GROMACS .gro file of C-alpha atoms in nm:
model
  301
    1UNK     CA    1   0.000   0.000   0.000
    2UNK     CA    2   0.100   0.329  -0.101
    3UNK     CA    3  -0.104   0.629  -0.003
    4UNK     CA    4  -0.402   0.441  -0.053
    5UNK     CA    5  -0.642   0.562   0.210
    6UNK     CA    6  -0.943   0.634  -0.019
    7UNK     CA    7  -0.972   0.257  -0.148
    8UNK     CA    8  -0.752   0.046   0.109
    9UNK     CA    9  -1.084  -0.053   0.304
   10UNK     CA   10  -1.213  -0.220   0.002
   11UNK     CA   11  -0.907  -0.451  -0.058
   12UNK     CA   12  -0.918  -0.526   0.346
   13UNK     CA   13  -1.283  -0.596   0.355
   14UNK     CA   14  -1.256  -0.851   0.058
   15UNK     CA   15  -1.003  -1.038   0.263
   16UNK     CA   16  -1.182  -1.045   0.605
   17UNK     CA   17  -1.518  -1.135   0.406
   18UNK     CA   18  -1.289  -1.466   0.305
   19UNK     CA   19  -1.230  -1.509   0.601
   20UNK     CA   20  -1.507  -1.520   0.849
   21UNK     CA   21  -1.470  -1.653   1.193
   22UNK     CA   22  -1.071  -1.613   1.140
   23UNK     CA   23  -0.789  -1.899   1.116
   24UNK     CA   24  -0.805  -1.923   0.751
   25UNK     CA   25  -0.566  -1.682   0.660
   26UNK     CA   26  -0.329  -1.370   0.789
   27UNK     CA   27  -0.306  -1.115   0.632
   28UNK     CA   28  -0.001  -0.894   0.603
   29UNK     CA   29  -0.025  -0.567   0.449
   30UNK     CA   30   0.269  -0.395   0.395
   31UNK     CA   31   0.253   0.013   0.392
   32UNK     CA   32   0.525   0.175   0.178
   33UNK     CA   33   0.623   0.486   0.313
   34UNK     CA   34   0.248   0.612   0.308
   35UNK     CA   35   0.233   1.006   0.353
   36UNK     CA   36  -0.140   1.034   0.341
   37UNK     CA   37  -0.363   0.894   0.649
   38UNK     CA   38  -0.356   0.555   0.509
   39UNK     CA   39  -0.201   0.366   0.827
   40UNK     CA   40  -0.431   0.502   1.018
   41UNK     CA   41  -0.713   0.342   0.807
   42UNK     CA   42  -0.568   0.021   0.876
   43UNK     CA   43  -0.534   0.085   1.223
   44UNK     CA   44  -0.831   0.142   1.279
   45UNK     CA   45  -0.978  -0.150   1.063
   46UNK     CA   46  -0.698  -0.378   1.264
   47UNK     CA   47  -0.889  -0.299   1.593
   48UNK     CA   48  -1.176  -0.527   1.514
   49UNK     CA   49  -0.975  -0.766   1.263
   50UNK     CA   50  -0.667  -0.922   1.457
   51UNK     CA   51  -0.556  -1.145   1.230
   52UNK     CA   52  -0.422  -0.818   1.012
   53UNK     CA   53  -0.073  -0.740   1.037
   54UNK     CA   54   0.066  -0.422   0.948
   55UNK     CA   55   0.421  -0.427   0.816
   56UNK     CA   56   0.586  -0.026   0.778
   57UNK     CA   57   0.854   0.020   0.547
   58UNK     CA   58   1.081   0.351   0.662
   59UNK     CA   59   1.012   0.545   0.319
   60UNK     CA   60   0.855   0.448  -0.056
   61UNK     CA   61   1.111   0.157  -0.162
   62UNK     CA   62   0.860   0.016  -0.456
   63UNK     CA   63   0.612  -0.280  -0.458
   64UNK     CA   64   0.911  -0.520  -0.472
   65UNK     CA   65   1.035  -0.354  -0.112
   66UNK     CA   66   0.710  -0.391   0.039
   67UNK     CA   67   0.661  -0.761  -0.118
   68UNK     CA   68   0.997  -0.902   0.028
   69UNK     CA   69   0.888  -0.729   0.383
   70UNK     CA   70   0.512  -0.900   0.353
   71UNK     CA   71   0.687  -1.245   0.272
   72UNK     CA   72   0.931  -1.196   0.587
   73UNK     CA   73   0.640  -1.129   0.830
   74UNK     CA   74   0.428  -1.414   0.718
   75UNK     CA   75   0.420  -1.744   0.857
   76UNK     CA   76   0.207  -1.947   0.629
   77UNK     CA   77   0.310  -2.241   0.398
   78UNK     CA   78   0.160  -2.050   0.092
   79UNK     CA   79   0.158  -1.682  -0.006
   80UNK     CA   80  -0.096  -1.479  -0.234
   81UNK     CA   81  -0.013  -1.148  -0.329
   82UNK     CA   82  -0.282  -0.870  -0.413
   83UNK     CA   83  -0.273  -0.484  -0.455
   84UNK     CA   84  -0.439  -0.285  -0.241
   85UNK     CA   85  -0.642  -0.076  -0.461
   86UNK     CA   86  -0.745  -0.441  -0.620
   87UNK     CA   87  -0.982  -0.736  -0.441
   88UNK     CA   88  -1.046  -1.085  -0.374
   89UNK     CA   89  -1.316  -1.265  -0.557
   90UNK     CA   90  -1.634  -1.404  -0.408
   91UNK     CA   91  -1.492  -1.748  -0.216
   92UNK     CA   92  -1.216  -1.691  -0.383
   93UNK     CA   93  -0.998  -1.849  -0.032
   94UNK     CA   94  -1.205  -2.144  -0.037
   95UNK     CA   95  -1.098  -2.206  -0.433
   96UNK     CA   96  -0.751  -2.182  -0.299
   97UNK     CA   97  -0.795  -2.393  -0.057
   98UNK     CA   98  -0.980  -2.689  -0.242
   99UNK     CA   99  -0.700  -2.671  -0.570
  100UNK     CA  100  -0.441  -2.703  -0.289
  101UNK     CA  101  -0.563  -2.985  -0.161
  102UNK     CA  102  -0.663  -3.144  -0.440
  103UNK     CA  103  -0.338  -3.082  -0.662
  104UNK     CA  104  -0.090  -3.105  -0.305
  105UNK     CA  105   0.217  -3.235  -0.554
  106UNK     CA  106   0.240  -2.813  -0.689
  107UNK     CA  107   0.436  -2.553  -0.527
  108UNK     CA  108   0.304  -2.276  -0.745
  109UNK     CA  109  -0.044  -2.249  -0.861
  110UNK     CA  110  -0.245  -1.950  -1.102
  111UNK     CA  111  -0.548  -1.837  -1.077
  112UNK     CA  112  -0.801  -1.646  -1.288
  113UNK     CA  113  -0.833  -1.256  -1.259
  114UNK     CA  114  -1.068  -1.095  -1.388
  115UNK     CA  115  -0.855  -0.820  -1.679
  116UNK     CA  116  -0.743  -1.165  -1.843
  117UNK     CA  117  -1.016  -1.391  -1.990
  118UNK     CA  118  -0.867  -1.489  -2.297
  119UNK     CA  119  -0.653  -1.790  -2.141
  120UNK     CA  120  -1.001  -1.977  -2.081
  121UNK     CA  121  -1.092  -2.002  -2.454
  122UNK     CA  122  -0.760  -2.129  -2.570
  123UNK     CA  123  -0.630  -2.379  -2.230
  124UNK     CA  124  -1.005  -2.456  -2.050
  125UNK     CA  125  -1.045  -2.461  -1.700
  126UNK     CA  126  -0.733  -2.588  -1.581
  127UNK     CA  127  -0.442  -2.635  -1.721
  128UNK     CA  128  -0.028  -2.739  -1.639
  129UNK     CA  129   0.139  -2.511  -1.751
  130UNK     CA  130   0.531  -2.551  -1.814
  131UNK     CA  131   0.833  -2.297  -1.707
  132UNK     CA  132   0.914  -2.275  -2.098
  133UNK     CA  133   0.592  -2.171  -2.201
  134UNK     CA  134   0.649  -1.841  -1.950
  135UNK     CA  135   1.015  -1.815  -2.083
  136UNK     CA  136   0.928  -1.830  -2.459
  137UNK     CA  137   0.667  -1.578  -2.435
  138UNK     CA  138   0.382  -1.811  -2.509
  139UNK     CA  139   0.165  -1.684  -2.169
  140UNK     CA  140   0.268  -1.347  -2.030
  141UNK     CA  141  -0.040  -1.200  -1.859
  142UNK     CA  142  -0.205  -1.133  -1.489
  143UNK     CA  143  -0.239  -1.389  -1.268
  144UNK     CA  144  -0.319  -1.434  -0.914
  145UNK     CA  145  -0.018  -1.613  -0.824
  146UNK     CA  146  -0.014  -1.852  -0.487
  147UNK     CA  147   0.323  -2.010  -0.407
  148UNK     CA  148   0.490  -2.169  -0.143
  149UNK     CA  149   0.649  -1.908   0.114
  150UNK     CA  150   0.956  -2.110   0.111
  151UNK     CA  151   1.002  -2.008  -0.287
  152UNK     CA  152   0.961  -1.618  -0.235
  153UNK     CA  153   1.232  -1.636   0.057
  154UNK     CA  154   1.472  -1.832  -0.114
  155UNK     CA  155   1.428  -1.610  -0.446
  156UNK     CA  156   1.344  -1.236  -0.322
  157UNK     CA  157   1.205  -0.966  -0.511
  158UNK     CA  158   1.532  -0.736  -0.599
  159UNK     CA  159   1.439  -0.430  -0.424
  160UNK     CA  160   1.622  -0.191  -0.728
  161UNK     CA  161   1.311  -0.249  -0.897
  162UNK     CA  162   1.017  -0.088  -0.788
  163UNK     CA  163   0.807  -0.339  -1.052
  164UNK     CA  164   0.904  -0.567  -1.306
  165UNK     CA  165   0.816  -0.836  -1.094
  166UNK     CA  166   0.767  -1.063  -1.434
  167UNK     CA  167   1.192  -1.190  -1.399
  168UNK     CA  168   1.147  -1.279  -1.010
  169UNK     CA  169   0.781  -1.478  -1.168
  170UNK     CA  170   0.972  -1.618  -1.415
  171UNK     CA  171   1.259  -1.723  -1.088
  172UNK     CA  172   0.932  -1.902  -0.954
  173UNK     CA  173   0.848  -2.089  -1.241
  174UNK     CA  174   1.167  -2.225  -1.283
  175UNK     CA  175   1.234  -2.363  -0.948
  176UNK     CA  176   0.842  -2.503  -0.983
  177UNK     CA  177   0.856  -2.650  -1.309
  178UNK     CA  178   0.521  -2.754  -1.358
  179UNK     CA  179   0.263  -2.483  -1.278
  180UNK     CA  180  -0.125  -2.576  -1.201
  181UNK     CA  181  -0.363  -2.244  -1.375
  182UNK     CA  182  -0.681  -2.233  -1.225
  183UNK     CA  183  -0.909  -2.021  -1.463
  184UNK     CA  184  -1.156  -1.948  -1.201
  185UNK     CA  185  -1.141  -1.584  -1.080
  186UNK     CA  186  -0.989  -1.497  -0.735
  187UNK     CA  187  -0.839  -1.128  -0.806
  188UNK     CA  188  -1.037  -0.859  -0.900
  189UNK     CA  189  -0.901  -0.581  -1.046
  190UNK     CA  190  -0.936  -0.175  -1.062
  191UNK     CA  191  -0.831  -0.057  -1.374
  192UNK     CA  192  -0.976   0.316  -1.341
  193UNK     CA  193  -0.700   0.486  -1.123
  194UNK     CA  194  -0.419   0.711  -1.241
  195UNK     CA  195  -0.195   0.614  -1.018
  196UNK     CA  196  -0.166   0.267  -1.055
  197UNK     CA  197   0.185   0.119  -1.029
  198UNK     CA  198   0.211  -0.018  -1.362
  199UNK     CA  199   0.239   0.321  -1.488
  200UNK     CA  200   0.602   0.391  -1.381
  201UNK     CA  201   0.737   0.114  -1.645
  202UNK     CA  202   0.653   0.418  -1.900
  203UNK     CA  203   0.974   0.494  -2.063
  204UNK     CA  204   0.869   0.859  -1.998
  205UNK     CA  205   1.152   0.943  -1.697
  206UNK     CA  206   1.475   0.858  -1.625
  207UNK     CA  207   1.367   0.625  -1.322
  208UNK     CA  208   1.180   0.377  -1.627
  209UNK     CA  209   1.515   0.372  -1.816
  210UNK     CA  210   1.725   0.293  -1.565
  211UNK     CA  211   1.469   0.005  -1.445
  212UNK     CA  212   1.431  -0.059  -1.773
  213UNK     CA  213   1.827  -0.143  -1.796
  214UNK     CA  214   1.820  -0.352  -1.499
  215UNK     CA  215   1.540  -0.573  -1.571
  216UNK     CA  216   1.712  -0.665  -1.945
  217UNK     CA  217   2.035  -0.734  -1.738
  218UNK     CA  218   1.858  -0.934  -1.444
  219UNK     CA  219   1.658  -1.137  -1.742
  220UNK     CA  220   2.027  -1.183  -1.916
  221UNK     CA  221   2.155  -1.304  -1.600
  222UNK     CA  222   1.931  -1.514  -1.461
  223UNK     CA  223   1.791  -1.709  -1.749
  224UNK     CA  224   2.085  -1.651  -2.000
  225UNK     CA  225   2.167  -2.046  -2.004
  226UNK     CA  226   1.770  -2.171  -2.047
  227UNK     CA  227   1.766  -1.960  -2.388
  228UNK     CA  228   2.077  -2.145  -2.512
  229UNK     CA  229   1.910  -2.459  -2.457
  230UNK     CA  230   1.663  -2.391  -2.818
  231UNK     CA  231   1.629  -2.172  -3.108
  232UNK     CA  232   1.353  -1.994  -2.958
  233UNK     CA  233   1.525  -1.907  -2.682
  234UNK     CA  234   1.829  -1.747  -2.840
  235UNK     CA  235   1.595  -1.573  -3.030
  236UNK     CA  236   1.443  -1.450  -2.732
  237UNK     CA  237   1.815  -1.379  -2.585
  238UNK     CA  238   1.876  -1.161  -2.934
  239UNK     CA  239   1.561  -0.950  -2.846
  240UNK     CA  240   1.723  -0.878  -2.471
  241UNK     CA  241   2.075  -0.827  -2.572
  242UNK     CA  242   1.939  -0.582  -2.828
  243UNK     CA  243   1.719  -0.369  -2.604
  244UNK     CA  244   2.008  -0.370  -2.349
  245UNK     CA  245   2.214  -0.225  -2.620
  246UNK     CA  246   1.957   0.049  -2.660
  247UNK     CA  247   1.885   0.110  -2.299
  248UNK     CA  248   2.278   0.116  -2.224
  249UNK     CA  249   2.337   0.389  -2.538
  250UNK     CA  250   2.036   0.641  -2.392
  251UNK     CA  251   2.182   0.601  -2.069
  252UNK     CA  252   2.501   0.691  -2.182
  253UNK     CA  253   2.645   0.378  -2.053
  254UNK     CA  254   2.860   0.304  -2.393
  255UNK     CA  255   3.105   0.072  -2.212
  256UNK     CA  256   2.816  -0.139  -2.107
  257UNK     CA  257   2.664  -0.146  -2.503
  258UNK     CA  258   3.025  -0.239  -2.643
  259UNK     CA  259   2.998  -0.557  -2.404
  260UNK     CA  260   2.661  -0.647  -2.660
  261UNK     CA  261   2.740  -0.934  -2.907
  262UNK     CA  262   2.799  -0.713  -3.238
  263UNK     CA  263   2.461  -0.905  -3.391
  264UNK     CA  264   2.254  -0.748  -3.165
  265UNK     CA  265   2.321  -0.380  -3.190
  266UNK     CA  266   2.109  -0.196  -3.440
  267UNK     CA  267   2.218   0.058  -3.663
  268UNK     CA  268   2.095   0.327  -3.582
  269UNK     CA  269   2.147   0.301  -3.250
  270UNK     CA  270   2.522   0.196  -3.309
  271UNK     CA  271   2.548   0.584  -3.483
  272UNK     CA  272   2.400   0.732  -3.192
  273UNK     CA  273   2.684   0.510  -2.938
  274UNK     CA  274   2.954   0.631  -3.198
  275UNK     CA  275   2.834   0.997  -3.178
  276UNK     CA  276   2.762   0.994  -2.748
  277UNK     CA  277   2.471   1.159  -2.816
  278UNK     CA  278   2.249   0.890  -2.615
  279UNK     CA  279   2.088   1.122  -2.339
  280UNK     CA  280   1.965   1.347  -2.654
  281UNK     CA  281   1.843   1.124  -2.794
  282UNK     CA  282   1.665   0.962  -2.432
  283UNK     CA  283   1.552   1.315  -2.392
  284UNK     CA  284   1.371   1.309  -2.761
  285UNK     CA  285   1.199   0.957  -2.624
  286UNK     CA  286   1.067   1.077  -2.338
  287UNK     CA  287   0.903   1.385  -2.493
  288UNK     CA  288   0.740   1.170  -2.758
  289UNK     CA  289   0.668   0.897  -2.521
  290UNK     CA  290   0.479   1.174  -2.287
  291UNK     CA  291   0.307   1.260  -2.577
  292UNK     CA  292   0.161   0.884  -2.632
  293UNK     CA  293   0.089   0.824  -2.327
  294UNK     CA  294  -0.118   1.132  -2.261
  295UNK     CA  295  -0.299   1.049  -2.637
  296UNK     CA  296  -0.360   0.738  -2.542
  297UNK     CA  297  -0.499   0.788  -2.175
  298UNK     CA  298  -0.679   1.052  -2.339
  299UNK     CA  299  -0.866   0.845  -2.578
  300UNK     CA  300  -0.934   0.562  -2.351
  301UNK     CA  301  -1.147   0.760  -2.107
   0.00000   0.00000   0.00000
């Protein structure tokens, strides 16, 4: 949570209507650096719900900061992350619950939410998913993920990104393997607000760049000998090593693009290393991709 006063209540009352009676779950909310009167909101909603616990974080550090401080004051087998300015489903615990039980040999399970309904026509109601078919490309979309606590200690969320948490999912699918997708609906989303956290992946400021950078690195890094293994993935490897190239010219980082297999450093962008005019040309980018965004926004109201 993030200065979330104005819709916190909803996301808390979802979870405690789940919940009746108590014992079924804890919930951990995890307030980052909140400057509005959001903590007290959930002080005053923890008075008459105990089994909240409110986690502060010192200053705003990022969803990935406040996920890794969730995860280390929980004490359940499984975790299941949600936004605050989102919701739980309708018996959406119980659903948990029941696919658990029934399907005990998974450590990460997926579950329907309700901005993604196109998986349903094309995979059915359930369906076992593989690591590779997240690596490749093949399903990249919003899920309500539950996973075993154990997982999201031993692999943390790297707290230099505030978002981006698709390389740590990817982390989690590897280590599970096999992946049971639930296409019933357990996370409801709200789509309206301006301020949702998605937003700041807009290459529109410096701060998106820079993330930007990092994430093509981190994906590089941690997944660099899985693309070798077909021609799909070095494909896939080409596209990252290119956009680092890119990324590491407009940030003026030319030391880091020279490092870039030759291959995978457009042309035009090679003329714009060889010239050091990178931050112009970043500067250029994030006029026009102001412009876009505020088109776009614009037109989707």
């Amino acid at each position: 949570m993030y200065n979330r006063a104005d819709c916190v209540l909803n996301c808390l009352e979802s979870v405690a209507a789940e919940n009746i009676g108590g014992g079924k779950v804890e919930h951990v909310l995890a307030d980052d650096g909140s400057t509005d009167n959001s903590v007290e909101v959930i002080e005053n909603f923890i008075a008459t719900h105990p089994d909240v616990k409110l986690v502060r974080l010192p200053y705003n550090k990022g969803t990935n900061a406040a996920r890794n401080a969730a995860i280390a004051a929980a004490t359940g087998e499984f975790v299941l992350f949600i936004d605050s300015d989102d919701r739980l489903a309708k018996n959406s615990i119980s659903l948990i619950e029941t696919t658990i039980l029934e399907n005990p040999d998974y450590i990460h399970y997926l579950f329907g939410c309700d901005r993604v309904t196109e998986l349903t026509s094309k995979y059915g109601k359930s369906h076992v998913f593989d690591f590779k078919d997240f690596l490749w490309g093949d399903v990249y979309c919003d899920f309500a993920h539950v996973i075993k606590r154990s997982t999201a200690v031993k692999l943390p969320f790297d707290e230099n990104l505030r978002i981006h948490e698709f390389v740590f999912h990817l982390r989690f699918y590897r280590l599970a393997r096999k992946i049971l997708y639930n296409s019933d609906i357990v996370w409801i989303t709200d789509d309206s607000r301006n301020d949702r956290v998605t937003f700041t992946t807009r290459k529109t400021n410096d701060r998106a760049l820079r993330e930007s950078l990092l994430y093509t690195n981190l994906m590089i890094d941690f997944f660099k000998e899985d693309f070798m293994e077909d021609e799909r993935g070095r494909s896939r490897l080409r596209e990252l090593y290119e956009d680092k190239y890119k990324y590491s010219v407009l940030s003026g980082k030319y030391s880091d693009a020279d490092a870039v297999p030759k291959t995978a450093s457009p042309l035009a962008y090679r003329l714009v290393r060889y010239t050091h005019s990178g931050p112009l040309m970043w500067n250029a980018v994030k006029i026009a991709m102001r412009l876009k965004w505020r088109l776009k926004d614009f037109l989707s109201r």
